[in-house]
């Protein structure tokens, strides 16, 4: 691997500060993976799982380090206004002071790994190369699965590449910093070794830094799955769906059509991040920058997601799951067993509490997925038919709702209110506004982000239609909608609408299906509830949206106007 001078100079400058014993340049080979893994097996960072899970390992993270730390995530833009009201801001100089203080000698007696990586198909004009340095072998083996690393990446590195500096540090949550310097395309992270805090290519680069690049270059970097659906006549439709963390992206991306949909096919392109560019034909084309899944384990089983279960049977890293007596990974949702070692390493009966951490995850190669789209590595990406927004809401939000036009669709996304999940630290279940599922990931002023979305409406007439879904309506603590594979029925209705067919009822908040439009085994009264638009509840929802808009300081005129129109219609 020929090391580029700009990379070498930068790596040396980081090493001058952090004082590692050794510098290891990752080439991405299997033998390299195995030797790093060997080291972790010896020091107990990793545990080998049952041989029926070929080449699979378990890692238990520190108990203070189990999810993204949003409160410790910072945008170090020139001004506070640039970061906007939804980000924690640090002046860049203060960020650098923290770096100078916390990183001095932090890699003493440790190896610093240098990981050149590419986000996106190697030959795509939309891909981006970056370099992460880290002293965490756990991060190395995860990135080997999650991104395309090594020689090919080094070749793709251009001047001004995205740089990530990560150090494990003490894991002290109070001194944890995940800092982003958008103008320098620089990420600095210390005192966490978990997921989006430490695998800097994922949320930090492919969403936060990319969001600022996308804004200035006229494209979109989104927290979206990408799904291909083919109908029995061979016509293909592409969906890009934004649901907040732990709200169903991976599961929808891995959907199987229900048995009566003979001839229909569903294939995966991405499960978490989409980069979208306007094509010459005015359509939006999406690529998946990632090379692996970092998926939520609990709830995943043969019934809900057989495709995930098949994918994770080999070459997979499990983080914070439980393990059975014979070394099989286990979590809530898998068939009951009487005794497991829980995610903290203690023996327990899963009847007595949660054995796997609710945010426990699998890291697994995307190319092992059984129904990968043949367009997964298409350099131009796939043309999106429909955008879908959604999130967890026990009440009010109907199963599916179609926007009237682009502006209304942007309003729907911008005002998404969802229940918090375990994917980030914080109170699970509390409702917060999470615009386009990007609240934790948009690295600039959210109103400018809305403006950016609206601007596409002026650039093209061939944009995707926008829909809003909610799989999570509950009554007496039970889900009203079966979800998972049954969500395909909703996709079918969306396709019908995109084709200019399909019955719909116009309501103040958008078009909803007629009662009998969505099939399946859902009792009539449940279906009625799922599709009902409760004017009183929606008025209160719009009041909350109004408060949200006020809290942002400034909001694009068309969104404020749309709010007034909906309020009046209600
Ligand atoms: P991130 O990786 O954090 O961005 O999450 P995600 O959006 O990919 O969520 P994922 O698909 O992993 O789902 C999170 C949890 O929601 C899992 O426990 C799933 O089993 C559950 N889930 C997913 N889809 C459905 C659904 O249609 N209905 C119900 N009830 N639960 C679902
Ligand atoms: C999310 O929280 O949206 C994730 C997991 O996809 S993490 O990579 O930890 O951010
Ligand atoms: Mn995610």
XYZ file of C-alpha atoms and ligand atoms in Angstrom:
613
model
C 0.000 0.000 0.000
C 1.474 3.297 -1.064
C 0.894 5.814 1.710
C 0.047 9.297 0.527
C 2.178 12.084 1.954
C -0.785 14.153 3.157
C -2.033 11.141 5.106
C 1.417 10.317 6.493
C 2.031 13.894 7.669
C -1.326 14.038 9.394
C -0.929 10.624 11.048
C 2.506 11.615 12.317
C 1.134 14.835 13.735
C -1.539 12.892 15.631
C 1.077 10.402 16.864
C 3.213 13.313 18.126
C 0.371 14.197 20.456
C -0.993 10.812 21.408
C 2.398 9.010 21.728
C 1.450 5.470 20.668
C 4.039 2.709 21.000
C 3.430 1.602 17.465
C 1.581 2.662 14.343
C -0.239 -0.037 12.357
C -1.482 0.858 8.862
C -4.506 -1.319 8.158
C -4.532 -3.114 4.800
C -7.924 -4.691 5.386
C -6.747 -8.279 4.851
C -8.316 -11.270 6.592
C -4.987 -12.207 8.160
C -4.767 -8.748 9.689
C -8.327 -9.111 11.022
C -7.443 -12.480 12.517
C -4.324 -11.236 14.260
C -6.147 -8.257 15.789
C -8.938 -10.622 16.856
C -6.389 -13.023 18.351
C -5.092 -10.223 20.558
C -8.599 -9.361 21.749
C -9.425 -13.011 22.488
C -6.315 -13.153 24.659
C -7.038 -10.010 26.652
C -10.749 -10.805 27.002
C -12.101 -7.986 24.810
C -13.722 -10.649 22.630
C -15.149 -14.084 23.272
C -15.510 -16.739 20.592
C -19.068 -17.974 20.080
C -20.358 -21.480 19.355
C -18.818 -23.048 16.223
C -22.257 -23.154 14.560
C -21.807 -19.370 14.407
C -18.721 -19.582 12.234
C -16.122 -16.882 12.911
C -18.463 -14.992 15.266
C -17.468 -13.139 18.432
C -18.982 -11.406 21.424
C -17.849 -8.133 22.932
C -19.158 -6.621 26.174
C -18.769 -2.882 26.294
C -18.276 -0.837 29.450
C -21.602 -0.417 31.260
C -21.336 3.360 30.925
C -20.812 3.053 27.199
C -23.762 1.327 25.543
C -25.328 3.877 23.156
C -24.657 7.118 21.338
C -24.021 9.954 23.799
C -25.999 12.812 22.290
C -25.302 15.116 25.220
C -21.565 14.659 24.645
C -21.748 15.140 20.864
C -20.634 18.575 19.666
C -20.577 20.587 16.469
C -17.567 22.907 16.441
C -18.712 25.313 13.751
C -17.567 28.945 13.589
C -20.697 30.278 15.269
C -23.412 28.819 17.495
C -25.945 29.919 14.886
C -24.232 27.678 12.296
C -24.821 24.654 14.535
C -28.393 25.727 15.228
C -30.728 25.067 18.141
C -30.681 21.248 18.058
C -26.919 20.732 18.320
C -24.504 21.153 21.195
C -22.028 23.770 20.070
C -18.423 24.279 21.050
C -16.257 27.060 19.638
C -13.613 25.382 17.424
C -10.780 26.790 19.540
C -12.305 25.286 22.674
C -12.638 21.956 20.871
C -8.953 22.074 20.002
C -8.057 22.926 23.609
C -9.957 19.846 24.763
C -8.109 17.802 22.148
C -4.752 19.142 23.314
C -5.569 18.370 26.908
C -7.213 14.951 26.638
C -5.177 13.458 23.809
C -1.659 14.191 25.084
C -0.054 10.796 25.622
C -3.441 9.032 25.561
C -2.059 6.198 23.391
C 1.053 5.499 25.480
C 1.813 1.747 25.520
C -0.833 1.237 22.872
C -0.936 0.718 19.120
C -2.416 3.419 16.953
C -4.234 1.881 14.005
C -4.641 3.897 10.822
C -7.721 2.922 8.829
C -8.149 4.281 5.307
C -11.762 3.669 4.310
C -14.220 4.392 1.519
C -17.868 5.189 2.057
C -19.803 4.040 -1.004
C -19.065 1.787 -3.996
C -15.356 2.105 -4.849
C -16.127 3.300 -8.397
C -18.934 5.694 -7.550
C -18.374 9.401 -8.195
C -20.388 9.971 -5.011
C -18.171 7.861 -2.728
C -15.844 9.472 -0.237
C -12.588 8.277 1.245
C -11.593 9.063 4.786
C -9.038 8.033 7.371
C -9.753 7.127 10.974
C -7.010 6.631 13.512
C -7.893 4.733 16.659
C -6.256 2.871 19.534
C -9.225 0.482 19.732
C -8.816 -2.971 18.146
C -12.605 -3.346 18.589
C -13.123 -0.351 16.298
C -10.690 -1.841 13.749
C -12.552 -5.123 13.372
C -15.899 -3.344 13.225
C -14.711 -0.946 10.528
C -13.291 -3.831 8.510
C -16.892 -5.083 8.287
C -18.709 -1.740 8.081
C -16.593 0.016 5.434
C -14.329 -0.764 2.494
C -10.860 -0.417 3.980
C -7.219 -0.758 2.906
C -5.333 -0.213 -0.347
C -8.326 0.680 -2.533
C -9.307 3.289 0.011
C -5.821 4.767 0.178
C -5.833 5.091 -3.613
C -9.103 6.997 -3.479
C -7.961 9.497 -0.884
C -7.896 13.020 -2.194
C -6.503 16.172 -0.683
C -8.797 17.438 2.063
C -10.074 13.941 2.978
C -12.288 13.435 6.043
C -10.175 12.767 9.145
C -11.256 10.992 12.319
C -9.229 10.780 15.509
C -10.500 8.317 18.074
C -9.019 7.321 21.407
C -10.581 4.928 23.899
C -9.359 6.974 26.857
C -10.817 6.285 30.294
C -14.408 5.777 29.060
C -15.426 8.350 31.666
C -18.803 9.601 30.381
C -18.249 13.063 31.882
C -15.099 13.568 29.869
C -16.533 12.018 26.729
C -16.373 14.198 23.615
C -17.542 13.451 20.094
C -16.573 16.647 18.273
C -17.142 17.593 14.646
C -15.329 20.383 12.808
C -17.308 20.648 9.553
C -15.106 23.271 7.865
C -12.015 21.076 8.410
C -13.868 17.782 7.789
C -12.404 16.663 11.084
C -13.878 14.408 13.793
C -12.355 13.981 17.247
C -13.753 11.417 19.692
C -12.546 10.282 23.104
C -13.752 8.247 26.107
C -16.232 6.051 24.269
C -15.715 2.811 22.396
C -19.336 2.271 21.305
C -21.086 2.357 17.922
C -21.767 5.773 16.494
C -19.467 7.402 19.084
C -16.405 5.440 18.003
C -16.968 4.071 14.463
C -16.409 7.548 13.067
C -17.109 6.670 9.436
C -20.763 6.009 10.206
C -22.754 8.748 11.926
C -19.894 11.243 12.303
C -18.681 11.169 8.700
C -21.483 9.705 6.565
C -24.184 11.766 8.279
C -22.858 14.748 10.261
C -19.877 15.876 8.165
C -21.640 14.685 5.004
C -24.753 16.698 5.875
C -22.744 19.928 5.713
C -21.054 18.871 2.455
C -24.418 17.899 0.990
C -25.874 21.275 1.905
C -23.128 23.219 0.159
C -22.858 20.856 -2.832
C -26.587 20.350 -3.467
C -27.201 16.740 -2.449
C -28.658 14.908 0.561
C -27.020 12.781 3.275
C -29.847 11.047 5.105
C -30.574 8.575 7.920
C -32.436 6.295 5.503
C -32.678 2.679 4.437
C -32.838 1.919 0.709
C -35.146 -0.899 -0.456
C -35.869 -2.328 -3.902
C -39.287 -3.858 -4.568
C -40.015 -5.709 -7.819
C -43.583 -6.479 -8.844
C -44.602 -9.668 -10.685
C -44.246 -7.836 -14.033
C -40.598 -7.063 -13.308
C -41.108 -3.378 -12.584
C -38.828 -2.058 -9.861
C -39.562 0.552 -7.225
C -37.075 2.069 -4.805
C -37.916 3.302 -1.339
C -35.786 5.472 0.918
C -37.160 5.547 4.451
C -36.116 7.651 7.425
C -37.047 6.257 10.831
C -35.209 7.340 13.986
C -32.658 5.052 15.619
C -34.080 1.684 16.702
C -37.379 2.351 14.905
C -37.413 -0.195 12.109
C -35.061 0.761 9.245
C -33.035 -2.458 9.267
C -36.216 -4.509 9.548
C -37.975 -2.773 6.659
C -34.831 -2.968 4.527
C -34.776 -6.745 5.147
C -38.485 -7.341 4.558
C -39.883 -10.471 2.878
C -43.175 -10.085 1.002
C -45.991 -12.038 2.739
C -46.674 -15.471 1.226
C -49.684 -14.396 -0.840
C -47.543 -11.855 -2.738
C -46.357 -14.407 -5.227
C -43.981 -13.007 -7.822
C -43.078 -9.969 -5.699
C -39.484 -9.509 -4.581
C -37.858 -7.304 -1.984
C -34.123 -6.634 -2.095
C -31.868 -4.603 0.111
C -29.517 -1.777 -0.822
C -28.985 -0.108 2.550
C -30.338 -0.189 6.098
C -29.195 3.045 7.744
C -27.666 5.744 5.547
C -28.417 7.052 2.058
C -26.536 9.616 -0.025
C -28.843 11.061 -2.661
C -27.941 13.048 -5.768
C -30.166 14.584 -8.435
C -29.772 12.769 -11.744
C -29.881 14.419 -15.173
C -33.448 13.111 -15.487
C -34.470 15.047 -12.360
C -34.845 11.938 -10.236
C -33.048 11.451 -6.927
C -30.531 8.592 -6.997
C -29.398 6.911 -3.778
C -26.248 5.026 -2.846
C -25.542 3.250 0.415
C -22.180 4.468 1.745
C -21.859 1.458 4.061
C -20.457 -2.050 3.623
C -21.974 -3.758 6.668
C -24.857 -3.673 9.131
C -24.672 -2.451 12.718
C -28.112 -3.746 13.586
C -30.237 -3.881 16.743
C -30.297 -7.484 18.039
C -33.342 -7.595 20.393
C -36.568 -8.390 18.583
C -34.705 -10.042 15.696
C -35.778 -13.667 15.173
C -36.779 -16.238 12.557
C -40.301 -14.848 12.403
C -39.689 -11.093 12.445
C -36.528 -11.069 10.354
C -35.345 -14.426 8.962
C -33.028 -12.653 6.517
C -31.113 -11.003 9.352
C -30.900 -14.333 11.189
C -29.367 -15.924 8.099
C -26.931 -13.046 7.570
C -25.524 -13.094 11.111
C -24.715 -16.828 11.208
C -21.082 -16.191 10.218
C -18.365 -13.511 10.295
C -20.385 -11.439 12.764
C -19.466 -9.446 15.849
C -22.049 -9.243 18.599
C -21.921 -6.413 21.123
C -23.744 -6.591 24.469
C -25.974 -9.559 23.685
C -26.426 -12.411 26.154
C -24.913 -15.833 25.581
C -26.315 -19.309 26.283
C -24.464 -22.105 28.110
C -23.259 -23.520 24.814
C -22.011 -20.210 23.503
C -24.928 -19.184 21.286
C -25.755 -15.475 21.128
C -29.116 -14.744 22.765
C -31.462 -11.798 23.186
C -35.060 -11.011 23.967
C -37.146 -12.231 21.046
C -35.204 -15.473 20.565
C -36.827 -18.638 21.978
C -36.675 -18.749 25.782
C -33.769 -20.488 27.495
C -33.468 -21.068 31.217
C -30.032 -19.679 31.847
C -27.795 -17.237 30.049
C -24.820 -15.070 30.779
C -26.243 -11.579 30.452
C -24.633 -8.687 28.591
C -22.704 -7.654 31.700
C -21.234 -11.146 32.133
C -23.464 -12.354 34.981
C -25.394 -15.665 34.966
C -29.148 -15.113 35.051
C -32.548 -16.428 34.084
C -33.945 -14.185 31.312
C -37.290 -14.330 33.133
C -35.777 -12.026 35.752
C -35.045 -9.092 33.481
C -33.401 -8.128 30.236
C -30.426 -10.351 29.490
C -29.323 -8.566 26.330
C -28.881 -4.816 26.410
C -31.824 -3.158 24.548
C -29.262 -1.492 22.273
C -27.189 -4.642 21.758
C -26.085 -5.015 18.153
C -24.643 -7.254 15.447
C -21.933 -6.103 13.047
C -22.133 -8.156 9.883
C -21.035 -7.903 6.221
C -23.736 -6.617 3.889
C -22.557 -8.955 1.102
C -23.731 -11.917 3.222
C -27.309 -10.650 2.976
C -29.351 -13.260 1.043
C -31.383 -10.792 -1.063
C -28.944 -8.038 -1.873
C -29.998 -5.885 -4.838
C -27.850 -6.229 -7.943
C -27.698 -2.423 -7.816
C -26.016 -2.361 -4.394
C -22.680 -1.365 -5.937
C -24.171 0.622 -8.802
C -21.949 3.733 -8.997
C -24.907 5.981 -9.900
C -27.247 4.560 -7.264
C -30.936 3.772 -7.662
C -33.776 6.188 -8.557
C -36.050 6.704 -5.567
C -39.792 6.234 -6.153
C -40.958 7.291 -2.688
C -39.586 8.704 0.530
C -41.084 7.320 3.716
C -40.879 9.018 7.094
C -41.997 7.463 10.352
C -41.255 6.611 13.933
C -42.642 5.111 17.092
C -45.969 6.591 18.160
C -48.361 4.669 20.393
C -51.283 6.856 19.401
C -52.595 9.403 16.916
C -50.349 8.875 13.873
C -52.113 6.700 11.260
C -50.576 3.584 9.729
C -49.823 5.449 6.505
C -50.494 8.891 5.100
C -49.607 10.398 1.728
C -48.467 14.003 1.402
C -50.248 16.323 -1.025
C -47.038 17.618 -2.603
C -43.280 18.025 -2.027
C -43.663 20.943 0.385
C -46.214 19.073 2.446
C -43.954 16.013 2.453
C -41.076 18.124 3.733
C -43.436 19.475 6.415
C -44.300 15.903 7.436
C -40.630 14.987 7.772
C -39.661 18.227 9.460
C -42.315 17.871 12.154
C -41.873 14.161 12.920
C -42.602 13.540 16.600
C -41.335 10.233 17.913
C -40.775 8.248 21.064
C -37.168 8.023 22.235
C -35.472 4.617 21.999
C -32.507 2.957 23.692
C -30.187 3.737 20.756
C -29.239 6.997 22.459
C -28.779 7.769 26.128
C -31.881 9.481 27.525
C -35.395 8.734 28.654
C -36.927 5.953 26.556
C -40.508 6.650 25.450
C -40.481 10.443 25.730
C -41.800 12.195 22.618
C -39.472 14.555 20.856
C -39.404 16.166 17.431
C -36.875 14.355 15.289
C -36.945 16.016 11.851
C -36.378 13.442 9.099
C -34.824 11.202 11.819
C -31.827 13.548 11.527
C -32.059 15.453 14.821
C -28.905 13.793 16.189
C -27.126 13.843 12.823
C -27.677 17.150 11.028
C -24.539 19.164 11.755
C -25.905 22.592 10.821
C -28.934 24.758 11.601
C -32.021 22.583 11.229
C -33.971 25.422 9.562
C -31.304 25.639 6.865
C -31.692 21.874 6.500
C -35.443 22.348 5.947
C -34.620 25.078 3.424
C -32.245 22.648 1.695
C -34.961 19.994 1.414
C -37.452 22.568 0.105
C -34.932 23.756 -2.520
C -35.192 20.420 -4.346
C -38.846 21.236 -5.036
C -37.634 24.094 -7.229
C -34.954 22.041 -8.970
C -37.012 19.104 -10.221
C -40.498 17.928 -11.071
C -39.492 14.250 -10.916
C -38.963 13.995 -7.164
C -40.150 11.025 -5.093
C -43.595 11.174 -3.525
C -43.439 11.491 0.269
C -45.337 9.273 2.751
C -45.528 8.984 6.526
C -45.963 5.640 8.315
C -46.389 4.391 11.870
C -46.026 0.664 12.631
C -46.212 1.229 16.378
C -49.824 2.104 17.309
C -50.773 0.448 20.589
C -53.920 -0.336 22.518
C -53.806 -1.746 26.050
C -50.074 -2.112 25.662
C -50.390 -4.274 22.531
C -49.448 -3.364 18.967
C -52.520 -2.834 16.757
C -50.528 -3.537 13.601
C -48.547 -6.796 13.182
C -45.655 -4.947 11.556
C -42.545 -6.555 10.036
C -43.536 -8.572 6.903
C -47.031 -7.104 6.987
C -45.504 -3.681 6.359
C -45.216 -4.873 2.759
C -48.990 -4.320 2.457
C -48.421 -0.653 3.142
C -45.610 -0.554 0.573
C -48.053 -1.963 -1.981
C -50.505 0.862 -1.282
C -47.673 3.369 -1.608
C -46.740 1.860 -4.989
C -50.353 2.111 -6.108
C -50.389 5.787 -5.163
C -47.112 6.397 -6.976
C -48.645 4.796 -10.061
C -51.609 7.172 -9.796
C -53.942 4.376 -8.668
C -55.180 3.208 -5.277
C -58.107 4.565 -3.332
C -57.467 7.269 -0.764
C -59.407 9.477 1.586
C -58.386 13.111 1.687
C -57.982 14.430 5.245
C -56.492 17.663 6.635
C -53.191 15.893 7.341
C -52.902 14.036 4.022
C -54.365 11.126 2.074
C -55.005 7.923 3.997
C -56.097 4.529 2.586
C -59.729 3.500 2.625
C -60.521 0.958 5.325
C -60.333 -2.059 3.037
C -57.341 -0.901 1.000
C -54.737 -2.624 3.184
C -55.122 -6.416 3.409
C -53.917 -8.848 6.038
C -55.317 -10.364 9.184
C -56.083 -7.185 11.071
C -59.619 -7.064 12.548
C -61.863 -4.374 11.074
C -62.069 -2.276 14.214
C -58.286 -2.280 14.594
C -57.914 -1.222 10.970
C -60.359 1.594 11.526
C -58.323 2.812 14.471
C -55.098 2.507 12.500
C -56.432 4.725 9.718
C -58.502 7.134 11.799
C -57.584 10.822 11.794
C -58.559 12.278 15.172
C -59.034 16.009 14.614
C -58.752 16.910 18.322
C -55.547 14.961 18.765
C -54.120 16.448 15.588
C -54.937 19.977 16.739
C -52.899 19.326 19.882
C -50.143 17.808 17.743
C -50.056 20.955 15.597
C -49.879 23.106 18.733
C -46.825 21.139 19.738
C -45.375 21.597 16.239
C -45.971 25.329 16.629
C -44.024 25.325 19.915
C -41.286 23.343 18.200
C -41.111 25.850 15.347
C -40.923 28.739 17.850
C -38.098 26.999 19.693
C -36.073 26.870 16.462
C -35.924 30.648 16.177
C -36.461 30.697 12.437
C -38.397 28.372 10.135
C -38.820 28.542 6.338
C -41.977 30.434 5.307
C -43.538 27.552 3.337
C -43.466 25.305 6.425
C -45.058 27.974 8.629
C -47.708 28.526 5.979
C -48.366 24.794 5.728
C -48.901 24.627 9.490
C -51.540 27.350 9.212
C -53.278 25.553 6.338
C -53.441 22.288 8.302
C -54.633 24.006 11.484
C -57.412 25.655 9.534
C -58.424 22.440 7.815
C -58.606 20.670 11.185
P -30.808 1.994 14.068
O -29.837 0.938 13.644
O -30.644 2.385 15.498
O -30.793 3.192 13.183
O -32.285 1.307 14.097
P -33.313 0.857 12.949
O -34.158 2.011 12.548
O -32.604 0.125 11.876
O -34.283 -0.144 13.744
P -34.467 -1.727 13.646
O -35.000 -2.182 12.324
O -33.214 -2.367 14.100
O -35.605 -1.964 14.726
C -35.459 -1.627 16.069
C -36.403 -2.424 16.912
O -37.741 -2.239 16.460
C -36.132 -3.914 16.878
O -36.294 -4.438 18.175
C -37.201 -4.433 15.948
O -37.527 -5.774 16.239
C -38.362 -3.488 16.190
N -39.223 -3.349 14.977
C -38.799 -3.157 13.701
N -39.844 -3.128 12.824
C -40.957 -3.294 13.568
C -42.360 -3.354 13.243
O -42.794 -3.256 12.090
N -43.210 -3.521 14.305
C -42.764 -3.637 15.596
N -43.674 -3.795 16.548
N -41.463 -3.598 15.928
C -40.557 -3.426 14.938
C -28.314 4.737 15.368
O -28.313 5.014 16.579
O -29.028 5.351 14.546
C -27.475 3.629 14.877
C -26.531 3.016 15.808
O -27.549 3.280 13.714
S -25.071 3.926 16.016
O -24.128 3.519 14.972
O -24.549 3.612 17.352
O -25.336 5.339 15.900
Mn -29.206 4.481 12.586
